[in-house]
Tab-separated table of C-alpha atoms in Angstrom:
chain	number	residue	atom	x	y	z
A	1	UNK	CA	61.797	-31.941	49.676
A	2	UNK	CA	59.737	-33.490	52.124
A	3	UNK	CA	62.774	-33.279	54.993
A	4	UNK	CA	63.706	-29.426	53.965
A	5	UNK	CA	60.154	-28.501	54.385
A	6	UNK	CA	60.093	-29.916	57.649
A	7	UNK	CA	62.774	-28.574	59.293
A	8	UNK	CA	63.504	-24.879	57.749
A	9	UNK	CA	61.738	-22.405	59.000
A	10	UNK	CA	58.816	-20.310	58.651
A	11	UNK	CA	59.455	-17.409	55.994
A	12	UNK	CA	57.899	-13.948	55.968
A	13	UNK	CA	55.635	-14.915	52.996
A	14	UNK	CA	54.031	-17.816	54.402
A	15	UNK	CA	52.306	-15.656	57.054
A	16	UNK	CA	49.803	-13.995	54.701
A	17	UNK	CA	48.193	-17.805	53.307
A	18	UNK	CA	47.589	-18.534	57.233
A	19	UNK	CA	45.779	-14.917	58.179
A	20	UNK	CA	43.813	-14.839	54.499
A	21	UNK	CA	43.102	-18.400	55.400
A	22	UNK	CA	41.345	-17.310	58.672
A	23	UNK	CA	39.957	-14.483	57.670
A	24	UNK	CA	42.200	-12.149	59.787
A	25	UNK	CA	44.032	-10.249	56.542
A	26	UNK	CA	43.149	-7.350	59.110
A	27	UNK	CA	43.666	-8.483	62.411
A	28	UNK	CA	43.783	-5.538	65.247
A	29	UNK	CA	46.640	-6.974	67.220
A	30	UNK	CA	46.393	-6.541	70.845
A	31	UNK	CA	48.758	-4.322	73.069
A	32	UNK	CA	48.925	-6.297	75.805
A	33	UNK	CA	51.552	-9.048	75.634
A	34	UNK	CA	49.530	-12.619	75.322
A	35	UNK	CA	51.160	-16.141	74.808
A	36	UNK	CA	52.277	-17.393	71.364
A	37	UNK	CA	49.694	-20.008	71.652
A	38	UNK	CA	46.986	-17.967	72.099
A	39	UNK	CA	47.783	-14.973	69.597
A	40	UNK	CA	48.743	-18.055	67.197
A	41	UNK	CA	45.638	-20.124	67.898
A	42	UNK	CA	43.274	-17.470	66.420
A	43	UNK	CA	44.958	-17.648	63.096
A	44	UNK	CA	44.948	-21.939	63.211
A	45	UNK	CA	41.734	-22.094	64.801
A	46	UNK	CA	39.036	-20.743	62.250
A	47	UNK	CA	38.648	-20.985	58.512
A	48	UNK	CA	37.237	-18.253	56.625
A	49	UNK	CA	34.619	-18.952	53.331
A	50	UNK	CA	35.861	-18.196	49.897
A	51	UNK	CA	33.798	-14.968	49.396
A	52	UNK	CA	35.530	-13.512	52.263
A	53	UNK	CA	39.174	-14.756	51.392
A	54	UNK	CA	38.223	-13.025	47.517
A	55	UNK	CA	36.864	-10.070	49.216
A	56	UNK	CA	40.130	-9.514	51.236
A	57	UNK	CA	42.350	-10.292	47.813
A	58	UNK	CA	40.714	-7.662	46.038
A	59	UNK	CA	41.251	-5.678	48.684
A	60	UNK	CA	44.691	-5.883	50.507
A	61	UNK	CA	47.071	-8.065	48.123
A	62	UNK	CA	48.055	-8.624	44.908
A	63	UNK	CA	47.802	-12.238	44.610
A	64	UNK	CA	44.701	-14.602	42.853
A	65	UNK	CA	42.634	-16.676	45.371
A	66	UNK	CA	42.845	-20.410	43.859
A	67	UNK	CA	45.960	-21.412	46.213
A	68	UNK	CA	43.736	-19.879	48.963
A	69	UNK	CA	41.022	-21.671	48.665
A	70	UNK	CA	42.676	-24.874	47.941
A	71	UNK	CA	44.742	-24.435	50.879
A	72	UNK	CA	40.816	-23.438	52.985
A	73	UNK	CA	39.716	-27.200	51.847
A	74	UNK	CA	43.243	-28.365	52.733
A	75	UNK	CA	42.948	-27.280	56.344
A	76	UNK	CA	39.377	-28.072	56.883
A	77	UNK	CA	40.265	-31.971	56.041
A	78	UNK	CA	43.837	-32.207	57.286
A	79	UNK	CA	43.889	-29.209	59.945
A	80	UNK	CA	46.075	-26.437	60.596
A	81	UNK	CA	49.889	-25.470	61.114
A	82	UNK	CA	52.322	-24.043	58.870
A	83	UNK	CA	53.718	-28.373	58.220
A	84	UNK	CA	50.631	-29.524	57.364
A	85	UNK	CA	50.156	-26.515	55.110
A	86	UNK	CA	53.882	-27.174	53.310
A	87	UNK	CA	52.525	-30.418	52.776
A	88	UNK	CA	50.187	-29.915	49.711
A	89	UNK	CA	53.111	-27.998	48.132
A	90	UNK	CA	55.609	-30.854	48.575
A	91	UNK	CA	52.701	-33.342	47.211
A	92	UNK	CA	52.361	-30.609	43.979
A	93	UNK	CA	55.982	-30.844	43.500
A	94	UNK	CA	55.625	-34.402	43.779
A	95	UNK	CA	53.074	-34.792	41.066
A	96	UNK	CA	54.878	-32.123	38.624
A	97	UNK	CA	58.323	-34.163	38.948
A	98	UNK	CA	56.047	-37.108	37.737
A	99	UNK	CA	54.755	-35.810	34.716
A	100	UNK	CA	58.035	-34.421	33.427
A	101	UNK	CA	59.722	-38.450	32.228
A	102	UNK	CA	56.026	-39.143	31.023
A	103	UNK	CA	56.156	-35.619	29.091
A	104	UNK	CA	60.165	-36.287	28.005
A	105	UNK	CA	58.662	-39.574	26.316
A	106	UNK	CA	56.482	-37.480	24.454
A	107	UNK	CA	58.722	-35.362	22.899
A	108	UNK	CA	61.111	-38.103	22.462
A	109	UNK	CA	64.287	-37.114	24.621
A	110	UNK	CA	66.084	-38.471	27.557
A	111	UNK	CA	63.990	-38.387	30.495
A	112	UNK	CA	65.940	-39.217	33.215
A	113	UNK	CA	68.044	-36.146	32.485
A	114	UNK	CA	65.288	-33.924	32.178
A	115	UNK	CA	63.770	-35.330	35.586
A	116	UNK	CA	67.512	-34.824	37.722
A	117	UNK	CA	67.302	-30.990	36.303
A	118	UNK	CA	64.276	-30.148	36.905
A	119	UNK	CA	64.090	-31.812	40.619
A	120	UNK	CA	66.802	-30.331	42.002
A	121	UNK	CA	66.715	-26.873	40.178
A	122	UNK	CA	66.468	-23.803	42.735
A	123	UNK	CA	63.134	-22.630	41.351
A	124	UNK	CA	61.298	-25.858	41.990
A	125	UNK	CA	63.108	-27.373	45.041
A	126	UNK	CA	62.505	-24.362	47.228
A	127	UNK	CA	59.031	-23.246	46.275
A	128	UNK	CA	57.956	-26.618	46.447
A	129	UNK	CA	58.991	-26.653	50.844
A	130	UNK	CA	57.159	-23.455	51.191
A	131	UNK	CA	53.071	-23.101	51.637
A	132	UNK	CA	52.885	-21.049	48.810
A	133	UNK	CA	51.326	-20.828	45.500
A	134	UNK	CA	54.039	-21.965	43.102
A	135	UNK	CA	54.154	-25.973	43.334
A	136	UNK	CA	50.410	-25.488	42.754
A	137	UNK	CA	50.800	-23.349	39.548
A	138	UNK	CA	53.677	-25.734	37.959
A	139	UNK	CA	52.158	-28.940	38.251
A	140	UNK	CA	49.013	-27.168	36.578
A	141	UNK	CA	51.343	-25.950	33.544
A	142	UNK	CA	52.998	-29.288	33.513
A	143	UNK	CA	49.245	-30.976	33.374
A	144	UNK	CA	48.400	-28.347	30.667
A	145	UNK	CA	51.512	-28.577	28.432
A	146	UNK	CA	51.353	-32.543	28.497
A	147	UNK	CA	47.996	-32.729	27.207
A	148	UNK	CA	49.131	-30.240	24.335
A	149	UNK	CA	51.893	-32.907	23.695
A	150	UNK	CA	49.862	-35.935	23.293
A	151	UNK	CA	47.786	-34.294	20.796
A	152	UNK	CA	50.923	-32.577	19.280
A	153	UNK	CA	52.325	-35.954	18.631
A	154	UNK	CA	48.637	-37.446	17.700
A	155	UNK	CA	48.567	-34.600	14.314
A	156	UNK	CA	52.414	-35.771	13.704
A	157	UNK	CA	51.372	-39.419	13.236
A	158	UNK	CA	48.305	-38.850	11.468
A	159	UNK	CA	46.339	-41.005	13.761
A	160	UNK	CA	42.531	-41.318	13.120
A	161	UNK	CA	40.964	-38.530	14.670
A	162	UNK	CA	39.159	-38.848	18.377
A	163	UNK	CA	35.503	-37.900	19.001
A	164	UNK	CA	35.773	-33.914	18.829
A	165	UNK	CA	39.543	-34.254	17.310
A	166	UNK	CA	41.009	-34.574	21.038
A	167	UNK	CA	38.556	-31.249	21.933
A	168	UNK	CA	37.990	-32.382	25.601
A	169	UNK	CA	41.966	-32.964	25.769
A	170	UNK	CA	42.619	-29.535	24.313
A	171	UNK	CA	39.783	-28.038	27.062
A	172	UNK	CA	41.340	-29.506	29.847
A	173	UNK	CA	44.331	-28.442	28.411
A	174	UNK	CA	43.428	-24.587	28.495
A	175	UNK	CA	41.588	-24.754	31.732
A	176	UNK	CA	44.534	-26.290	33.694
A	177	UNK	CA	46.195	-23.164	31.624
A	178	UNK	CA	43.700	-20.791	33.358
A	179	UNK	CA	43.797	-22.649	37.039
A	180	UNK	CA	47.529	-21.659	36.780
A	181	UNK	CA	47.101	-18.175	36.485
A	182	UNK	CA	44.230	-18.147	38.562
A	183	UNK	CA	47.205	-19.715	41.039
A	184	UNK	CA	49.914	-17.216	40.428
A	185	UNK	CA	49.770	-14.390	37.503
A	186	UNK	CA	52.793	-15.084	36.436
A	187	UNK	CA	52.355	-18.285	35.384
A	188	UNK	CA	50.308	-17.147	32.443
A	189	UNK	CA	52.996	-16.014	30.267
A	190	UNK	CA	54.833	-20.082	30.411
A	191	UNK	CA	51.005	-20.763	29.432
A	192	UNK	CA	50.879	-18.275	26.905
A	193	UNK	CA	53.604	-19.558	25.202
A	194	UNK	CA	53.251	-22.885	25.181
A	195	UNK	CA	49.494	-22.192	23.540
A	196	UNK	CA	50.952	-19.799	21.109
A	197	UNK	CA	53.432	-22.742	19.723
A	198	UNK	CA	50.663	-25.510	19.985
A	199	UNK	CA	47.889	-23.162	18.038
A	200	UNK	CA	50.608	-22.631	15.182
A	201	UNK	CA	51.561	-26.129	14.948
A	202	UNK	CA	47.370	-27.280	15.125
A	203	UNK	CA	46.574	-24.559	12.035
A	204	UNK	CA	49.671	-25.773	10.521
A	205	UNK	CA	47.690	-29.114	10.215
A	206	UNK	CA	44.410	-27.690	9.532
A	207	UNK	CA	43.477	-28.505	12.890
A	208	UNK	CA	41.009	-25.626	14.499
A	209	UNK	CA	38.889	-27.668	16.352
A	210	UNK	CA	41.313	-28.268	19.175
A	211	UNK	CA	42.657	-24.999	19.061
A	212	UNK	CA	38.967	-23.600	19.718
A	213	UNK	CA	38.661	-26.213	22.362
A	214	UNK	CA	41.856	-25.026	24.299
A	215	UNK	CA	40.368	-21.740	24.225
A	216	UNK	CA	36.981	-22.558	25.567
A	217	UNK	CA	38.754	-24.217	28.516
A	218	UNK	CA	41.011	-20.953	28.986
A	219	UNK	CA	38.245	-18.417	29.186
A	220	UNK	CA	36.433	-19.179	32.716
A	221	UNK	CA	39.446	-18.867	34.849
A	222	UNK	CA	40.788	-15.967	32.076
A	223	UNK	CA	37.968	-13.894	32.742
A	224	UNK	CA	38.174	-14.365	36.202
A	225	UNK	CA	41.713	-13.800	36.643
A	226	UNK	CA	41.130	-10.369	34.613
A	227	UNK	CA	37.978	-9.428	36.970
A	228	UNK	CA	39.986	-10.291	40.162
A	229	UNK	CA	43.550	-8.495	38.837
A	230	UNK	CA	41.239	-5.390	37.520
A	231	UNK	CA	40.306	-4.510	41.717
A	232	UNK	CA	43.401	-5.202	43.213
A	233	UNK	CA	46.288	-2.434	43.515
A	234	UNK	CA	48.706	-2.635	41.654
A	235	UNK	CA	52.812	-4.291	43.230
A	236	UNK	CA	54.392	-1.836	41.932
A	237	UNK	CA	56.503	-0.861	44.980
A	238	UNK	CA	57.012	-4.416	45.137
A	239	UNK	CA	60.057	-4.378	42.327
A	240	UNK	CA	62.533	-1.671	41.080
A	241	UNK	CA	62.500	0.470	38.457
A	242	UNK	CA	63.480	-1.193	34.951
A	243	UNK	CA	66.775	-0.334	33.319
A	244	UNK	CA	67.873	-2.348	30.471
A	245	UNK	CA	71.007	-1.980	30.554
A	246	UNK	CA	71.619	-3.056	34.303
A	247	UNK	CA	68.399	-5.600	34.016
A	248	UNK	CA	69.394	-8.109	31.249
A	249	UNK	CA	72.653	-8.713	33.164
A	250	UNK	CA	70.134	-9.225	36.632
A	251	UNK	CA	68.121	-11.690	33.840
A	252	UNK	CA	71.124	-13.758	33.386
A	253	UNK	CA	71.553	-13.935	36.910
A	254	UNK	CA	68.052	-14.845	38.583
A	255	UNK	CA	67.796	-17.080	35.739
A	256	UNK	CA	71.061	-18.895	36.864
A	257	UNK	CA	69.934	-18.799	40.521
A	258	UNK	CA	66.772	-20.228	39.379
A	259	UNK	CA	68.417	-23.266	37.882
A	260	UNK	CA	71.944	-23.482	40.236
A	261	UNK	CA	70.423	-21.617	43.696
A	262	UNK	CA	72.002	-18.933	44.821
A	263	UNK	CA	75.219	-20.528	46.374
A	264	UNK	CA	77.769	-18.204	46.119
A	265	UNK	CA	75.526	-14.911	47.741
A	266	UNK	CA	75.752	-16.725	51.154
A	267	UNK	CA	79.920	-15.878	50.800
A	268	UNK	CA	82.308	-13.391	51.249
A	269	UNK	CA	84.480	-12.272	48.852
A	270	UNK	CA	86.866	-13.805	47.674
A	271	UNK	CA	85.020	-16.735	47.682
A	272	UNK	CA	81.811	-15.033	46.541
A	273	UNK	CA	83.988	-15.123	43.111
A	274	UNK	CA	85.227	-18.555	43.033
A	275	UNK	CA	82.186	-19.990	43.304
A	276	UNK	CA	80.356	-17.565	40.081
A	277	UNK	CA	82.813	-18.858	38.210
A	278	UNK	CA	82.433	-22.611	39.290
A	279	UNK	CA	78.518	-22.455	38.231
A	280	UNK	CA	78.485	-20.117	35.714
A	281	UNK	CA	79.939	-22.677	32.884
A	282	UNK	CA	76.989	-24.421	34.090
A	283	UNK	CA	75.028	-21.550	31.847
A	284	UNK	CA	77.629	-22.447	28.617
A	285	UNK	CA	76.553	-26.165	29.185
A	286	UNK	CA	73.544	-25.798	28.866
A	287	UNK	CA	73.413	-23.276	26.169
A	288	UNK	CA	75.628	-25.511	23.983
A	289	UNK	CA	73.512	-28.695	24.903
A	290	UNK	CA	70.579	-26.259	23.025
A	291	UNK	CA	72.887	-25.196	20.381
A	292	UNK	CA	73.441	-28.882	19.905
A	293	UNK	CA	69.601	-29.820	19.359
A	294	UNK	CA	68.657	-26.757	17.813
A	295	UNK	CA	67.603	-28.688	14.934
A	296	UNK	CA	65.843	-31.321	17.268
A	297	UNK	CA	63.806	-28.292	18.810
A	298	UNK	CA	62.846	-26.675	15.882
A	299	UNK	CA	61.405	-29.097	13.897
A	300	UNK	CA	59.571	-31.152	16.490
A	301	UNK	CA	56.236	-29.430	17.064
A	302	UNK	CA	55.926	-31.024	20.369
A	303	UNK	CA	59.853	-29.883	20.970
A	304	UNK	CA	59.557	-26.975	19.550
A	305	UNK	CA	56.664	-26.060	22.064
A	306	UNK	CA	58.938	-27.368	24.340
A	307	UNK	CA	61.485	-24.570	23.821
A	308	UNK	CA	58.809	-21.846	23.675
A	309	UNK	CA	58.248	-22.877	27.546
A	310	UNK	CA	62.301	-22.776	28.014
A	311	UNK	CA	62.119	-19.068	26.610
A	312	UNK	CA	58.829	-17.527	28.026
A	313	UNK	CA	59.972	-16.710	31.108
A	314	UNK	CA	62.436	-14.650	30.867
A	315	UNK	CA	61.215	-13.181	27.722
A	316	UNK	CA	58.214	-12.412	29.036
A	317	UNK	CA	59.649	-10.811	32.298
A	318	UNK	CA	61.410	-8.821	30.439
A	319	UNK	CA	58.718	-7.772	28.038
A	320	UNK	CA	56.715	-6.883	31.383
A	321	UNK	CA	59.280	-5.188	32.682
A	322	UNK	CA	59.966	-2.726	29.580
A	323	UNK	CA	55.873	-2.100	29.817
A	324	UNK	CA	55.363	-1.596	33.392
A	325	UNK	CA	58.914	0.235	34.037
A	326	UNK	CA	59.350	-2.442	36.784
A	327	UNK	CA	61.973	-4.817	36.949
A	328	UNK	CA	60.296	-8.186	38.116
A	329	UNK	CA	63.170	-10.594	38.027
A	330	UNK	CA	62.948	-13.055	41.105
A	331	UNK	CA	64.008	-15.946	41.053
A	332	UNK	CA	60.857	-18.269	42.095
A	333	UNK	CA	59.241	-16.482	39.105
A	334	UNK	CA	61.346	-18.766	36.620
A	335	UNK	CA	60.088	-21.531	38.367
A	336	UNK	CA	57.566	-22.179	35.152
A	337	UNK	CA	59.885	-22.149	32.741
A	338	UNK	CA	62.943	-24.671	34.015
A	339	UNK	CA	60.839	-28.365	33.741
A	340	UNK	CA	60.959	-27.203	30.295
A	341	UNK	CA	64.809	-25.291	30.277
A	342	UNK	CA	65.931	-29.017	31.553
A	343	UNK	CA	63.773	-30.839	28.892
A	344	UNK	CA	65.689	-29.357	26.020
A	345	UNK	CA	69.101	-29.224	27.571
A	346	UNK	CA	68.049	-33.152	28.246
A	347	UNK	CA	67.644	-33.213	24.506
A	348	UNK	CA	70.489	-31.264	23.811
A	349	UNK	CA	72.639	-34.457	25.646
A	350	UNK	CA	70.740	-37.143	24.081
A	351	UNK	CA	72.067	-35.451	20.782
A	352	UNK	CA	75.693	-35.141	22.011
A	353	UNK	CA	75.793	-38.242	23.772
A	354	UNK	CA	75.552	-39.992	19.923
A	355	UNK	CA	78.552	-38.737	18.724
A	356	UNK	CA	80.259	-38.223	22.730
A	357	UNK	CA	78.523	-40.071	25.322
A	358	UNK	CA	81.398	-39.738	27.544
A	359	UNK	CA	81.255	-35.597	27.331
A	360	UNK	CA	76.930	-35.638	27.429
A	361	UNK	CA	78.401	-37.356	30.680
A	362	UNK	CA	80.680	-34.586	31.657
A	363	UNK	CA	77.962	-31.784	30.998
A	364	UNK	CA	75.400	-33.361	32.914
A	365	UNK	CA	77.391	-34.414	35.641
A	366	UNK	CA	78.568	-30.543	36.656
A	367	UNK	CA	75.404	-29.887	36.003
A	368	UNK	CA	74.373	-31.650	38.532
A	369	UNK	CA	76.053	-31.428	40.800
A	370	UNK	CA	76.038	-27.385	41.528
A	371	UNK	CA	71.921	-28.128	41.475
A	372	UNK	CA	72.308	-30.411	43.862
A	373	UNK	CA	74.623	-28.220	46.051
A	374	UNK	CA	72.272	-25.461	45.825
A	375	UNK	CA	69.259	-27.765	47.014
A	376	UNK	CA	70.942	-29.202	49.358
A	377	UNK	CA	71.791	-25.800	51.318
A	378	UNK	CA	68.301	-25.381	51.517
A	379	UNK	CA	68.188	-28.600	54.073
A	380	UNK	CA	71.387	-27.662	55.845
A	381	UNK	CA	72.640	-24.557	55.761
A	382	UNK	CA	71.076	-21.855	57.956
A	383	UNK	CA	72.316	-18.820	55.454
A	384	UNK	CA	69.711	-19.838	52.794
A	385	UNK	CA	66.351	-18.958	55.766
A	386	UNK	CA	65.082	-16.035	56.820
A	387	UNK	CA	65.964	-14.103	59.943
A	388	UNK	CA	63.195	-15.184	62.209
A	389	UNK	CA	64.437	-18.456	63.716
A	390	UNK	CA	67.694	-17.039	64.482
A	391	UNK	CA	66.364	-14.143	65.891
A	392	UNK	CA	63.926	-16.349	68.399
A	393	UNK	CA	67.074	-18.269	69.302
A	394	UNK	CA	69.188	-15.092	70.184
A	395	UNK	CA	66.279	-14.199	72.558
A	396	UNK	CA	66.094	-17.483	74.186
A	397	UNK	CA	69.720	-17.101	75.358
A	398	UNK	CA	68.107	-14.097	77.261
A	399	UNK	CA	64.838	-14.945	78.320
A	400	UNK	CA	64.063	-15.310	81.612
A	401	UNK	CA	60.945	-17.002	82.355
A	402	UNK	CA	57.840	-15.446	83.934
A	403	UNK	CA	59.772	-11.666	83.340
A	404	UNK	CA	60.335	-11.460	79.788
A	405	UNK	CA	58.079	-10.420	77.031
A	406	UNK	CA	59.208	-10.547	73.232
A	407	UNK	CA	57.854	-7.103	71.422
A	408	UNK	CA	57.629	-7.332	67.786
A	409	UNK	CA	57.446	-4.272	65.573
A	410	UNK	CA	54.268	-4.638	63.556
A	411	UNK	CA	54.688	-4.623	59.821
A	412	UNK	CA	53.660	-2.128	57.357
A	413	UNK	CA	50.288	-4.294	56.812
A	414	UNK	CA	50.451	-6.067	60.257
A	415	UNK	CA	51.427	-9.299	58.589
A	416	UNK	CA	55.142	-8.729	57.553
A	417	UNK	CA	58.281	-9.430	59.597
A	418	UNK	CA	55.706	-9.824	62.790
A	419	UNK	CA	53.779	-12.479	62.132
A	420	UNK	CA	56.258	-15.503	61.913
A	421	UNK	CA	56.828	-15.319	65.056
A	422	UNK	CA	53.624	-16.917	65.857
A	423	UNK	CA	55.223	-20.231	64.587
A	424	UNK	CA	59.088	-19.886	65.508
A	425	UNK	CA	58.813	-18.276	68.855
A	426	UNK	CA	57.720	-21.250	71.846
A	427	UNK	CA	53.731	-21.030	72.305
A	428	UNK	CA	54.065	-20.148	76.458
A	429	UNK	CA	56.201	-16.857	76.008
A	430	UNK	CA	54.487	-13.446	76.221
A	431	UNK	CA	54.294	-11.733	72.540
A	432	UNK	CA	53.206	-8.489	72.084
A	433	UNK	CA	53.273	-6.428	68.584
A	434	UNK	CA	54.264	-3.039	68.791
A	435	UNK	CA	51.905	-0.327	66.406
A	436	UNK	CA	53.449	2.325	65.577
A	437	UNK	CA	49.874	4.195	66.017
A	438	UNK	CA	50.047	3.772	69.981
A	439	UNK	CA	51.901	5.831	72.065
A	440	UNK	CA	54.798	3.642	73.361
A	441	UNK	CA	53.490	4.658	76.889
A	442	UNK	CA	50.737	2.577	76.735
A	443	UNK	CA	52.779	-0.691	75.355
A	444	UNK	CA	55.440	0.191	78.762
A	445	UNK	CA	51.987	0.503	81.154
A	446	UNK	CA	50.398	-3.121	79.831
A	447	UNK	CA	53.816	-4.824	80.730
A	448	UNK	CA	53.185	-5.437	84.148
A	449	UNK	CA	55.523	-7.415	86.049
A	450	UNK	CA	57.518	-8.045	83.399
A	451	UNK	CA	61.496	-6.995	84.153
A	452	UNK	CA	62.747	-7.806	80.877
A	453	UNK	CA	61.911	-6.618	76.821
A	454	UNK	CA	62.928	-8.927	74.153
A	455	UNK	CA	63.454	-5.941	71.303
A	456	UNK	CA	63.177	-7.237	68.017
A	457	UNK	CA	64.920	-4.846	65.462
A	458	UNK	CA	64.603	-6.786	62.657
A	459	UNK	CA	62.023	-4.033	60.904
A	460	UNK	CA	59.685	-2.492	58.175
A	461	UNK	CA	59.683	0.752	57.598
A	462	UNK	CA	56.308	0.978	59.864
A	463	UNK	CA	58.553	-1.390	62.338
A	464	UNK	CA	61.168	1.424	62.304
A	465	UNK	CA	58.646	4.372	63.897
A	466	UNK	CA	57.932	1.934	66.683
A	467	UNK	CA	61.383	1.088	67.487
A	468	UNK	CA	61.876	4.907	67.325
A	469	UNK	CA	59.199	5.262	69.862
A	470	UNK	CA	60.434	2.838	72.088
A	471	UNK	CA	63.848	3.902	71.838
A	472	UNK	CA	62.294	7.613	72.966
A	473	UNK	CA	60.075	6.079	75.878
A	474	UNK	CA	61.926	3.403	77.106
A	475	UNK	CA	64.603	5.588	79.110
A	476	UNK	CA	62.226	7.985	80.443
A	477	UNK	CA	60.686	4.729	81.704
A	478	UNK	CA	63.055	3.769	84.328
A	479	UNK	CA	64.311	0.779	81.466
A	480	UNK	CA	68.063	0.399	80.068
A	481	UNK	CA	69.588	-1.213	77.647
A	482	UNK	CA	71.596	-4.512	78.594
A	483	UNK	CA	73.146	-6.065	75.533
A	484	UNK	CA	72.116	-6.591	71.758
A	485	UNK	CA	72.670	-8.823	68.932
A	486	UNK	CA	71.790	-8.934	65.361
A	487	UNK	CA	68.190	-7.605	64.877
A	488	UNK	CA	67.541	-7.794	68.861
A	489	UNK	CA	67.862	-5.634	71.384
A	490	UNK	CA	67.751	-6.846	75.440
A	491	UNK	CA	66.329	-3.997	77.726
A	492	UNK	CA	65.950	-4.763	81.964
A	493	UNK	CA	64.635	-2.595	84.410
């Protein structure tokens, strides 16, 4: 995972973290070309306060602020840079993985299969390599679930009650779940399922005090989540309309991708279909294992809570889709349920191994094989990465030092698809962000002695308008299109 974080190209969504932490979410890009190193220095050379970060997120984004706040502190301590930011996610994922075998032992399921199937799951491995909030929210979710599991096991074994009946541990669990939601809103779906299962078991045993303390721990961050989210705009544009017939199939596909990666989509037909057929039995094997462990999962309070966590994301996202008429099915969102799926799968393997140990070994081996293939592709396969590094590599083949400019059309929000080049292009490359609101002629007038424009055409709607304006202005100003590559045009004069 650390290797993947070090060598993978910069990704679109990571730019938002750096801009918001710098307090430059509304940066007014200069028209004239400036070296990439100078432009990036503006972003990495300052850190905004918590209030500025929160106000920018409320005004412009739809994410909660906790991860951004922590990364502001992280930058102050360890310095700027996207690799430094990614290290935090790697450490959070490592911490989350360390909790999985502990949780497995409390749940009395085989810890090694649970750990392995969590570590190599695409929705855990991939977000753990990026400077985004998923790893932090996953760590907090698992920490809260472990606290609740310890309380449930204590209740089941009728140990002597602690002071306040385990209230402080319950309070910590609620706080962890609330902070997970304050890192990424969708983590609250898994937290809600875990808390409901815990509350039902505790109240059945007439232990209301831990439930009360869990609610007290959850309340402050949950109120903060509601306050921030109430002032933020809608993200409806990000997801397509919800269509039950289509999206239930899509749900299965995305859940499979979360567990086993998107390997088939990296190939053309017929290999895509063949790989999909090869990976499809993995879901069947997981289902058979859950069926084999159904009695153990349903009769034990800890394992019953794990089953609730495993079902939380698919069920919760379907309900969310039905309520909002949007289909929020993205494989990364399933990361908060993956450890619980792995734990339930491990419980099923344990049951199968009692009668047929070789069969259990084959089932685990087949699932792990495809998980490792998916995780490994994130490290070595360029097709799993976004286009920015490839575009810069193509531009470098046409670059003429001292005479070239990298022209990047602006993203829809001023960050989007234009910002990643600050971390991918060499520091000495002059770069200009072309804005659709500025006349193309004004951009061309500021090129000085440049004889070559490397125009990026990997754009959003706002960038398409800028490209269209340049396509009209460049020939009129004496520029000619010399060559094209995927997402890149080379103009010379």
